[in-house]
JSON list of C-alpha atoms in Angstrom, two decimals:
[
{"chain": "S", "resi": 1, "resn": "MET", "atom": "CA", "xyz": [103.94, 59.36, 86.74]},
{"chain": "S", "resi": 2, "resn": "GLN", "atom": "CA", "xyz": [106.00, 56.17, 86.61]},
{"chain": "S", "resi": 3, "resn": "ASN", "atom": "CA", "xyz": [108.70, 55.75, 83.99]},
{"chain": "S", "resi": 4, "resn": "PHE", "atom": "CA", "xyz": [110.36, 52.44, 83.06]},
{"chain": "S", "resi": 5, "resn": "THR", "atom": "CA", "xyz": [113.31, 51.95, 80.72]},
{"chain": "S", "resi": 6, "resn": "ALA", "atom": "CA", "xyz": [114.32, 48.75, 78.88]},
{"chain": "S", "resi": 7, "resn": "MET", "atom": "CA", "xyz": [117.56, 48.89, 76.90]},
{"chain": "S", "resi": 8, "resn": "GLY", "atom": "CA", "xyz": [120.14, 46.21, 76.15]},
{"chain": "S", "resi": 9, "resn": "ALA", "atom": "CA", "xyz": [123.87, 46.81, 76.50]},
{"chain": "S", "resi": 10, "resn": "ASN", "atom": "CA", "xyz": [124.53, 45.35, 73.02]},
{"chain": "S", "resi": 11, "resn": "SER", "atom": "CA", "xyz": [122.84, 43.41, 70.20]},
{"chain": "S", "resi": 12, "resn": "ASN", "atom": "CA", "xyz": [123.05, 40.16, 72.20]},
{"chain": "S", "resi": 13, "resn": "ASP", "atom": "CA", "xyz": [121.51, 41.71, 75.31]},
{"chain": "S", "resi": 14, "resn": "ILE", "atom": "CA", "xyz": [117.74, 42.02, 74.83]},
{"chain": "S", "resi": 15, "resn": "ARG", "atom": "CA", "xyz": [115.77, 43.41, 77.76]},
{"chain": "S", "resi": 16, "resn": "THR", "atom": "CA", "xyz": [112.05, 42.57, 77.72]},
{"chain": "S", "resi": 17, "resn": "VAL", "atom": "CA", "xyz": [109.16, 43.72, 79.89]},
{"chain": "S", "resi": 18, "resn": "THR", "atom": "CA", "xyz": [106.63, 40.85, 79.76]},
{"chain": "S", "resi": 19, "resn": "PHE", "atom": "CA", "xyz": [102.92, 40.98, 80.58]},
{"chain": "S", "resi": 20, "resn": "THR", "atom": "CA", "xyz": [100.98, 37.70, 80.91]},
{"chain": "S", "resi": 21, "resn": "LYS", "atom": "CA", "xyz": [97.57, 36.38, 81.95]},
{"chain": "S", "resi": 22, "resn": "SER", "atom": "CA", "xyz": [95.33, 39.45, 82.45]},
{"chain": "S", "resi": 23, "resn": "ALA", "atom": "CA", "xyz": [97.96, 41.98, 83.52]},
{"chain": "S", "resi": 24, "resn": "ALA", "atom": "CA", "xyz": [97.72, 45.67, 82.60]},
{"chain": "S", "resi": 25, "resn": "SER", "atom": "CA", "xyz": [100.66, 47.98, 81.98]},
{"chain": "S", "resi": 26, "resn": "GLY", "atom": "CA", "xyz": [99.05, 50.78, 83.99]},
{"chain": "S", "resi": 27, "resn": "ALA", "atom": "CA", "xyz": [97.39, 54.08, 83.19]},
{"chain": "S", "resi": 28, "resn": "GLY", "atom": "CA", "xyz": [99.80, 56.99, 82.91]},
{"chain": "S", "resi": 29, "resn": "VAL", "atom": "CA", "xyz": [102.91, 54.79, 82.97]},
{"chain": "S", "resi": 30, "resn": "VAL", "atom": "CA", "xyz": [105.66, 55.59, 80.43]},
{"chain": "S", "resi": 31, "resn": "TYR", "atom": "CA", "xyz": [107.83, 52.83, 78.94]},
{"chain": "S", "resi": 32, "resn": "ASN", "atom": "CA", "xyz": [111.05, 53.91, 77.22]},
{"chain": "S", "resi": 33, "resn": "LEU", "atom": "CA", "xyz": [112.14, 51.04, 74.99]},
{"chain": "S", "resi": 34, "resn": "GLY", "atom": "CA", "xyz": [115.66, 51.77, 73.82]},
{"chain": "S", "resi": 35, "resn": "ALA", "atom": "CA", "xyz": [118.05, 49.76, 71.68]},
{"chain": "S", "resi": 36, "resn": "ASN", "atom": "CA", "xyz": [117.18, 46.05, 72.09]},
{"chain": "S", "resi": 37, "resn": "GLY", "atom": "CA", "xyz": [114.48, 46.93, 74.59]},
{"chain": "S", "resi": 38, "resn": "ALA", "atom": "CA", "xyz": [111.04, 45.37, 74.16]},
{"chain": "S", "resi": 39, "resn": "ALA", "atom": "CA", "xyz": [107.62, 44.87, 75.72]},
{"chain": "S", "resi": 40, "resn": "LEU", "atom": "CA", "xyz": [105.62, 41.67, 75.22]},
{"chain": "S", "resi": 41, "resn": "PHE", "atom": "CA", "xyz": [101.86, 41.35, 75.79]},
{"chain": "S", "resi": 42, "resn": "ALA", "atom": "CA", "xyz": [100.33, 37.85, 75.79]},
{"chain": "S", "resi": 43, "resn": "ASN", "atom": "CA", "xyz": [97.10, 36.12, 76.80]},
{"chain": "S", "resi": 44, "resn": "THR", "atom": "CA", "xyz": [94.46, 38.77, 77.64]},
{"chain": "S", "resi": 45, "resn": "THR", "atom": "CA", "xyz": [96.82, 41.48, 78.81]},
{"chain": "S", "resi": 46, "resn": "THR", "atom": "CA", "xyz": [96.30, 45.15, 78.05]},
{"chain": "S", "resi": 47, "resn": "ALA", "atom": "CA", "xyz": [98.50, 48.15, 77.38]},
{"chain": "S", "resi": 48, "resn": "ASP", "atom": "CA", "xyz": [95.87, 50.14, 79.24]},
{"chain": "S", "resi": 49, "resn": "GLN", "atom": "CA", "xyz": [96.50, 53.89, 78.94]},
{"chain": "S", "resi": 50, "resn": "SER", "atom": "CA", "xyz": [100.29, 53.66, 79.03]},
{"chain": "S", "resi": 51, "resn": "SER", "atom": "CA", "xyz": [102.72, 55.45, 76.73]},
{"chain": "S", "resi": 52, "resn": "PHE", "atom": "CA", "xyz": [105.41, 53.55, 74.81]},
{"chain": "S", "resi": 53, "resn": "MET", "atom": "CA", "xyz": [108.42, 55.34, 73.36]},
{"chain": "S", "resi": 54, "resn": "CYS", "atom": "CA", "xyz": [109.93, 52.88, 70.87]},
{"chain": "S", "resi": 55, "resn": "HIS", "atom": "CA", "xyz": [113.39, 54.17, 70.04]},
{"chain": "S", "resi": 56, "resn": "ALA", "atom": "CA", "xyz": [115.60, 53.24, 67.11]},
{"chain": "S", "resi": 57, "resn": "ASN", "atom": "CA", "xyz": [117.71, 50.11, 66.82]},
{"chain": "S", "resi": 58, "resn": "GLY", "atom": "CA", "xyz": [115.40, 47.62, 68.43]},
{"chain": "S", "resi": 59, "resn": "GLY", "atom": "CA", "xyz": [112.81, 49.32, 70.61]},
{"chain": "S", "resi": 60, "resn": "GLY", "atom": "CA", "xyz": [109.58, 47.42, 70.04]},
{"chain": "S", "resi": 61, "resn": "VAL", "atom": "CA", "xyz": [106.30, 46.02, 71.35]},
{"chain": "S", "resi": 62, "resn": "LEU", "atom": "CA", "xyz": [104.73, 42.65, 70.50]},
{"chain": "S", "resi": 63, "resn": "PHE", "atom": "CA", "xyz": [101.08, 41.67, 71.05]},
{"chain": "S", "resi": 64, "resn": "HIS", "atom": "CA", "xyz": [100.05, 38.00, 70.97]},
{"chain": "S", "resi": 65, "resn": "ASP", "atom": "CA", "xyz": [96.98, 35.86, 71.70]},
{"chain": "S", "resi": 66, "resn": "SER", "atom": "CA", "xyz": [94.05, 38.16, 72.61]},
{"chain": "S", "resi": 67, "resn": "ALA", "atom": "CA", "xyz": [96.11, 41.00, 74.04]},
{"chain": "S", "resi": 68, "resn": "THR", "atom": "CA", "xyz": [94.95, 44.57, 73.43]},
{"chain": "S", "resi": 69, "resn": "ALA", "atom": "CA", "xyz": [96.67, 47.92, 73.09]},
{"chain": "S", "resi": 70, "resn": "GLU", "atom": "CA", "xyz": [93.52, 49.47, 74.60]},
{"chain": "S", "resi": 71, "resn": "ARG", "atom": "CA", "xyz": [93.98, 53.28, 74.71]},
{"chain": "S", "resi": 72, "resn": "ALA", "atom": "CA", "xyz": [97.76, 53.39, 74.87]},
{"chain": "S", "resi": 73, "resn": "VAL", "atom": "CA", "xyz": [99.93, 55.90, 73.02]},
{"chain": "S", "resi": 74, "resn": "PHE", "atom": "CA", "xyz": [102.88, 54.72, 70.90]},
{"chain": "S", "resi": 75, "resn": "VAL", "atom": "CA", "xyz": [105.66, 56.86, 69.41]},
{"chain": "S", "resi": 76, "resn": "LEU", "atom": "CA", "xyz": [108.00, 54.99, 67.08]},
{"chain": "S", "resi": 77, "resn": "ASP", "atom": "CA", "xyz": [111.31, 56.59, 66.16]},
{"chain": "S", "resi": 78, "resn": "GLY", "atom": "CA", "xyz": [112.99, 56.08, 62.81]},
{"chain": "S", "resi": 79, "resn": "GLY", "atom": "CA", "xyz": [116.53, 54.81, 62.51]},
{"chain": "S", "resi": 80, "resn": "ALA", "atom": "CA", "xyz": [119.62, 56.56, 61.17]},
{"chain": "S", "resi": 81, "resn": "GLY", "atom": "CA", "xyz": [122.94, 55.17, 60.06]},
{"chain": "S", "resi": 82, "resn": "ALA", "atom": "CA", "xyz": [124.02, 51.75, 58.87]},
{"chain": "S", "resi": 83, "resn": "GLY", "atom": "CA", "xyz": [121.92, 48.95, 60.33]},
{"chain": "S", "resi": 84, "resn": "ASN", "atom": "CA", "xyz": [120.00, 51.33, 62.58]},
{"chain": "S", "resi": 85, "resn": "PHE", "atom": "CA", "xyz": [116.41, 50.13, 62.45]},
{"chain": "S", "resi": 86, "resn": "GLY", "atom": "CA", "xyz": [113.34, 52.05, 63.52]},
{"chain": "S", "resi": 87, "resn": "GLY", "atom": "CA", "xyz": [111.12, 51.21, 66.46]},
{"chain": "S", "resi": 88, "resn": "GLY", "atom": "CA", "xyz": [108.31, 48.76, 65.73]},
{"chain": "S", "resi": 89, "resn": "VAL", "atom": "CA", "xyz": [105.01, 47.41, 67.03]},
{"chain": "S", "resi": 90, "resn": "SER", "atom": "CA", "xyz": [103.58, 44.09, 65.78]},
{"chain": "S", "resi": 91, "resn": "PHE", "atom": "CA", "xyz": [100.25, 42.38, 66.39]},
{"chain": "S", "resi": 92, "resn": "PHE", "atom": "CA", "xyz": [99.77, 38.61, 66.03]},
{"chain": "S", "resi": 93, "resn": "ASP", "atom": "CA", "xyz": [97.05, 35.99, 66.54]},
{"chain": "S", "resi": 94, "resn": "ASN", "atom": "CA", "xyz": [93.78, 37.67, 67.64]},
{"chain": "S", "resi": 95, "resn": "SER", "atom": "CA", "xyz": [95.33, 40.69, 69.31]},
{"chain": "S", "resi": 96, "resn": "THR", "atom": "CA", "xyz": [94.04, 44.20, 68.63]},
{"chain": "S", "resi": 97, "resn": "SER", "atom": "CA", "xyz": [95.32, 47.74, 68.68]},
{"chain": "S", "resi": 98, "resn": "ALA", "atom": "CA", "xyz": [91.82, 48.77, 69.84]},
{"chain": "S", "resi": 99, "resn": "SER", "atom": "CA", "xyz": [91.65, 52.56, 70.40]},
{"chain": "S", "resi": 100, "resn": "ALA", "atom": "CA", "xyz": [95.39, 53.14, 70.65]},
{"chain": "S", "resi": 101, "resn": "VAL", "atom": "CA", "xyz": [97.16, 56.06, 68.95]},
{"chain": "S", "resi": 102, "resn": "PHE", "atom": "CA", "xyz": [100.36, 55.53, 66.94]},
{"chain": "S", "resi": 103, "resn": "THR", "atom": "CA", "xyz": [102.81, 58.12, 65.62]},
{"chain": "S", "resi": 104, "resn": "ILE", "atom": "CA", "xyz": [105.15, 56.31, 63.24]},
{"chain": "S", "resi": 105, "resn": "ASN", "atom": "CA", "xyz": [108.16, 58.41, 62.40]},
{"chain": "S", "resi": 106, "resn": "ALA", "atom": "CA", "xyz": [110.37, 58.32, 59.32]},
{"chain": "S", "resi": 107, "resn": "SER", "atom": "CA", "xyz": [114.05, 57.44, 59.28]},
{"chain": "S", "resi": 108, "resn": "THR", "atom": "CA", "xyz": [116.30, 60.39, 59.99]},
{"chain": "S", "resi": 109, "resn": "ALA", "atom": "CA", "xyz": [118.91, 59.76, 57.28]},
{"chain": "S", "resi": 110, "resn": "ASP", "atom": "CA", "xyz": [119.03, 58.66, 53.66]},
{"chain": "S", "resi": 111, "resn": "SER", "atom": "CA", "xyz": [117.71, 55.10, 53.85]},
{"chain": "S", "resi": 112, "resn": "HIS", "atom": "CA", "xyz": [119.41, 54.09, 50.60]},
{"chain": "S", "resi": 113, "resn": "ASP", "atom": "CA", "xyz": [122.91, 55.08, 51.66]},
{"chain": "S", "resi": 114, "resn": "ASN", "atom": "CA", "xyz": [122.74, 54.31, 55.37]},
{"chain": "S", "resi": 115, "resn": "PHE", "atom": "CA", "xyz": [120.20, 51.47, 55.46]},
{"chain": "S", "resi": 116, "resn": "GLY", "atom": "CA", "xyz": [118.32, 53.18, 58.27]},
{"chain": "S", "resi": 117, "resn": "THR", "atom": "CA", "xyz": [114.65, 52.22, 58.40]},
{"chain": "S", "resi": 118, "resn": "SER", "atom": "CA", "xyz": [111.54, 54.02, 59.55]},
{"chain": "S", "resi": 119, "resn": "GLY", "atom": "CA", "xyz": [109.28, 53.17, 62.43]},
{"chain": "S", "resi": 120, "resn": "SER", "atom": "CA", "xyz": [106.65, 50.56, 61.57]},
{"chain": "S", "resi": 121, "resn": "VAL", "atom": "CA", "xyz": [103.39, 49.01, 62.79]},
{"chain": "S", "resi": 122, "resn": "ASN", "atom": "CA", "xyz": [102.56, 45.55, 61.45]},
{"chain": "S", "resi": 123, "resn": "PHE", "atom": "CA", "xyz": [99.43, 43.40, 61.69]},
{"chain": "S", "resi": 124, "resn": "TYR", "atom": "CA", "xyz": [99.61, 39.63, 61.13]},
{"chain": "S", "resi": 125, "resn": "ASP", "atom": "CA", "xyz": [97.39, 36.55, 61.43]},
{"chain": "S", "resi": 126, "resn": "GLY", "atom": "CA", "xyz": [93.86, 37.58, 62.53]},
{"chain": "S", "resi": 127, "resn": "SER", "atom": "CA", "xyz": [94.82, 40.73, 64.39]},
{"chain": "S", "resi": 128, "resn": "THR", "atom": "CA", "xyz": [92.68, 43.86, 64.11]},
{"chain": "S", "resi": 129, "resn": "VAL", "atom": "CA", "xyz": [93.00, 47.61, 64.47]},
{"chain": "S", "resi": 130, "resn": "GLY", "atom": "CA", "xyz": [89.66, 48.49, 66.04]},
{"chain": "S", "resi": 131, "resn": "ASP", "atom": "CA", "xyz": [88.94, 52.23, 66.03]},
{"chain": "S", "resi": 132, "resn": "GLY", "atom": "CA", "xyz": [92.48, 53.48, 66.61]},
{"chain": "S", "resi": 133, "resn": "PHE", "atom": "CA", "xyz": [94.43, 56.28, 64.93]},
{"chain": "S", "resi": 134, "resn": "LEU", "atom": "CA", "xyz": [97.69, 55.54, 63.09]},
{"chain": "S", "resi": 135, "resn": "VAL", "atom": "CA", "xyz": [99.76, 58.16, 61.28]},
{"chain": "S", "resi": 136, "resn": "ALA", "atom": "CA", "xyz": [102.83, 57.34, 59.18]},
{"chain": "S", "resi": 137, "resn": "GLU", "atom": "CA", "xyz": [104.99, 60.45, 58.93]},
{"chain": "S", "resi": 138, "resn": "GLY", "atom": "CA", "xyz": [107.03, 61.38, 55.87]},
{"chain": "S", "resi": 139, "resn": "GLY", "atom": "CA", "xyz": [110.79, 61.78, 55.83]},
{"chain": "S", "resi": 140, "resn": "MET", "atom": "CA", "xyz": [112.28, 65.20, 56.53]},
{"chain": "S", "resi": 141, "resn": "VAL", "atom": "CA", "xyz": [115.68, 64.72, 54.85]},
{"chain": "S", "resi": 142, "resn": "ALA", "atom": "CA", "xyz": [116.54, 63.55, 51.34]},
{"chain": "S", "resi": 143, "resn": "GLY", "atom": "CA", "xyz": [116.08, 59.81, 50.85]},
{"chain": "S", "resi": 144, "resn": "ALA", "atom": "CA", "xyz": [114.67, 59.16, 54.32]},
{"chain": "S", "resi": 145, "resn": "ALA", "atom": "CA", "xyz": [112.04, 56.40, 54.33]},
{"chain": "S", "resi": 146, "resn": "GLY", "atom": "CA", "xyz": [108.59, 57.34, 55.60]},
{"chain": "S", "resi": 147, "resn": "GLY", "atom": "CA", "xyz": [106.82, 55.55, 58.44]},
{"chain": "S", "resi": 148, "resn": "ALA", "atom": "CA", "xyz": [105.08, 52.28, 57.52]},
{"chain": "S", "resi": 149, "resn": "ILE", "atom": "CA", "xyz": [101.73, 50.67, 58.40]},
{"chain": "S", "resi": 150, "resn": "SER", "atom": "CA", "xyz": [101.32, 47.13, 57.03]},
{"chain": "S", "resi": 151, "resn": "PHE", "atom": "CA", "xyz": [98.52, 44.56, 57.02]},
{"chain": "S", "resi": 152, "resn": "TYR", "atom": "CA", "xyz": [99.41, 40.94, 56.26]},
{"chain": "S", "resi": 153, "resn": "GLU", "atom": "CA", "xyz": [97.63, 37.58, 56.13]},
{"chain": "S", "resi": 154, "resn": "PHE", "atom": "CA", "xyz": [94.09, 37.82, 57.56]},
{"chain": "S", "resi": 155, "resn": "SER", "atom": "CA", "xyz": [94.46, 41.00, 59.59]},
{"chain": "S", "resi": 156, "resn": "ASN", "atom": "CA", "xyz": [91.73, 43.65, 59.52]},
{"chain": "S", "resi": 157, "resn": "ALA", "atom": "CA", "xyz": [91.98, 47.45, 59.51]},
{"chain": "S", "resi": 158, "resn": "GLY", "atom": "CA", "xyz": [88.65, 47.76, 61.31]},
{"chain": "S", "resi": 159, "resn": "ILE", "atom": "CA", "xyz": [87.17, 51.26, 61.53]},
{"chain": "S", "resi": 160, "resn": "ALA", "atom": "CA", "xyz": [90.52, 52.94, 62.12]},
{"chain": "S", "resi": 161, "resn": "LEU", "atom": "CA", "xyz": [91.77, 56.26, 60.79]},
{"chain": "S", "resi": 162, "resn": "LEU", "atom": "CA", "xyz": [94.97, 55.59, 58.83]},
{"chain": "S", "resi": 163, "resn": "VAL", "atom": "CA", "xyz": [97.08, 58.52, 57.60]},
{"chain": "S", "resi": 164, "resn": "ALA", "atom": "CA", "xyz": [100.21, 58.62, 55.42]},
{"chain": "S", "resi": 165, "resn": "ASN", "atom": "CA", "xyz": [101.80, 62.06, 55.27]},
{"chain": "S", "resi": 166, "resn": "GLY", "atom": "CA", "xyz": [104.11, 63.23, 52.51]},
{"chain": "S", "resi": 167, "resn": "GLY", "atom": "CA", "xyz": [107.83, 63.75, 52.87]},
{"chain": "S", "resi": 168, "resn": "GLN", "atom": "CA", "xyz": [109.70, 67.06, 52.76]},
{"chain": "S", "resi": 169, "resn": "ASN", "atom": "CA", "xyz": [113.14, 68.14, 51.56]},
{"chain": "S", "resi": 170, "resn": "GLY", "atom": "CA", "xyz": [113.39, 65.03, 49.38]},
{"chain": "S", "resi": 171, "resn": "GLY", "atom": "CA", "xyz": [112.22, 62.65, 52.09]},
{"chain": "S", "resi": 172, "resn": "LEU", "atom": "CA", "xyz": [109.83, 59.84, 51.15]},
{"chain": "S", "resi": 173, "resn": "GLY", "atom": "CA", "xyz": [106.19, 59.74, 52.19]},
{"chain": "S", "resi": 174, "resn": "GLY", "atom": "CA", "xyz": [104.60, 57.43, 54.71]},
{"chain": "S", "resi": 175, "resn": "VAL", "atom": "CA", "xyz": [103.24, 54.12, 53.41]},
{"chain": "S", "resi": 176, "resn": "ILE", "atom": "CA", "xyz": [100.08, 52.14, 54.19]},
{"chain": "S", "resi": 177, "resn": "SER", "atom": "CA", "xyz": [100.18, 48.63, 52.71]},
{"chain": "S", "resi": 178, "resn": "ILE", "atom": "CA", "xyz": [97.29, 46.14, 52.60]},
{"chain": "S", "resi": 179, "resn": "SER", "atom": "CA", "xyz": [98.02, 42.64, 51.27]},
{"chain": "S", "resi": 180, "resn": "SER", "atom": "CA", "xyz": [95.63, 40.58, 49.16]},
{"chain": "S", "resi": 181, "resn": "GLN", "atom": "CA", "xyz": [94.39, 38.40, 52.03]},
{"chain": "S", "resi": 182, "resn": "ALA", "atom": "CA", "xyz": [94.06, 41.19, 54.58]},
{"chain": "S", "resi": 183, "resn": "SER", "atom": "CA", "xyz": [90.89, 43.23, 54.99]},
{"chain": "S", "resi": 184, "resn": "GLY", "atom": "CA", "xyz": [90.74, 47.01, 54.87]},
{"chain": "S", "resi": 185, "resn": "GLY", "atom": "CA", "xyz": [87.53, 46.84, 56.90]},
{"chain": "S", "resi": 186, "resn": "THR", "atom": "CA", "xyz": [85.74, 50.18, 56.79]},
{"chain": "S", "resi": 187, "resn": "ALA", "atom": "CA", "xyz": [88.87, 52.13, 57.64]},
{"chain": "S", "resi": 188, "resn": "ARG", "atom": "CA", "xyz": [89.18, 55.78, 56.67]},
{"chain": "S", "resi": 189, "resn": "VAL", "atom": "CA", "xyz": [92.45, 56.23, 54.78]},
{"chain": "S", "resi": 190, "resn": "GLU", "atom": "CA", "xyz": [94.05, 59.64, 54.16]},
{"chain": "S", "resi": 191, "resn": "ILE", "atom": "CA", "xyz": [97.16, 60.01, 51.98]},
{"chain": "S", "resi": 192, "resn": "PHE", "atom": "CA", "xyz": [98.91, 63.30, 51.28]},
{"chain": "S", "resi": 193, "resn": "GLY", "atom": "CA", "xyz": [101.75, 64.42, 48.99]},
{"chain": "S", "resi": 194, "resn": "ASP", "atom": "CA", "xyz": [103.84, 61.36, 48.24]},
{"chain": "S", "resi": 195, "resn": "GLY", "atom": "CA", "xyz": [102.19, 59.44, 51.07]},
{"chain": "S", "resi": 196, "resn": "THR", "atom": "CA", "xyz": [101.15, 56.12, 49.55]},
{"chain": "S", "resi": 197, "resn": "LEU", "atom": "CA", "xyz": [98.45, 53.46, 49.85]},
{"chain": "S", "resi": 198, "resn": "VAL", "atom": "CA", "xyz": [99.72, 50.17, 48.43]},
{"chain": "S", "resi": 199, "resn": "THR", "atom": "CA", "xyz": [97.17, 47.54, 47.38]},
{"chain": "S", "resi": 200, "resn": "ASN", "atom": "CA", "xyz": [98.94, 46.49, 44.16]},
{"chain": "S", "resi": 201, "resn": "GLY", "atom": "CA", "xyz": [95.70, 47.08, 42.29]},
{"chain": "S", "resi": 202, "resn": "ILE", "atom": "CA", "xyz": [94.00, 44.09, 43.91]},
{"chain": "S", "resi": 203, "resn": "ALA", "atom": "CA", "xyz": [90.24, 44.51, 43.52]},
{"chain": "S", "resi": 204, "resn": "SER", "atom": "CA", "xyz": [89.49, 42.45, 46.63]},
{"chain": "S", "resi": 205, "resn": "VAL", "atom": "CA", "xyz": [91.08, 45.08, 48.89]},
{"chain": "S", "resi": 206, "resn": "VAL", "atom": "CA", "xyz": [88.22, 47.27, 50.13]},
{"chain": "S", "resi": 207, "resn": "ILE", "atom": "CA", "xyz": [88.32, 50.16, 52.62]},
{"chain": "S", "resi": 208, "resn": "GLY", "atom": "CA", "xyz": [85.72, 52.53, 54.01]},
{"chain": "S", "resi": 209, "resn": "SER", "atom": "CA", "xyz": [86.96, 55.72, 52.32]},
{"chain": "S", "resi": 210, "resn": "LEU", "atom": "CA", "xyz": [90.02, 57.26, 50.67]},
{"chain": "S", "resi": 211, "resn": "GLU", "atom": "CA", "xyz": [90.90, 60.95, 50.93]},
{"chain": "S", "resi": 212, "resn": "GLY", "atom": "CA", "xyz": [93.79, 63.25, 50.05]},
{"chain": "S", "resi": 213, "resn": "ASP", "atom": "CA", "xyz": [96.09, 63.92, 47.11]},
{"chain": "S", "resi": 214, "resn": "GLY", "atom": "CA", "xyz": [98.55, 61.09, 47.73]},
{"chain": "S", "resi": 215, "resn": "ILE", "atom": "CA", "xyz": [99.61, 58.08, 45.69]},
{"chain": "S", "resi": 216, "resn": "LEU", "atom": "CA", "xyz": [97.61, 54.88, 45.14]},
{"chain": "S", "resi": 217, "resn": "ILE", "atom": "CA", "xyz": [99.51, 51.83, 43.91]}
]
């Protein structure tokens, strides 16, 4: 198994692994994206069946154009401490997360006091989820922000399984947010405890099904 690490020496030193044209990141390859480390997929590239460990304070992956996450696995760490942001994955243009699996972890400290943020997955423009699985974990310590899954603009949740788990020990639940212009597709959404689905009561937001004992806003 191959293992690659991208991590900047400081906030001004961003190390990026870039895939262009029709490149693939490789089956079974592990990418450790540390502080200020990133991976960029453009054109018709694919994340194949790679694994991406997106660590706190800048570890992230960006998909543009018609790039696809294919069947990759993503683990996004939450941040802890002042200005320590969680790992993130963002989809733009007509890119898709396809059949990828995402574990989106909560921050590991009180987000109000320390400004640490959770891991997050964000969909913009006309990007889609496909039939992937995304789980936003709840915080495990008091005040810790739960993982976040967000749909903006004209993105589409497809036929994905989206889960927001509740927090423990005073931690906050995971959050799934669908904006007014985005489409929930026929996604199956499961929310538990104080895990939350946010639609702001907009009637135009439609999903396939809603299960669990969580919070609907």
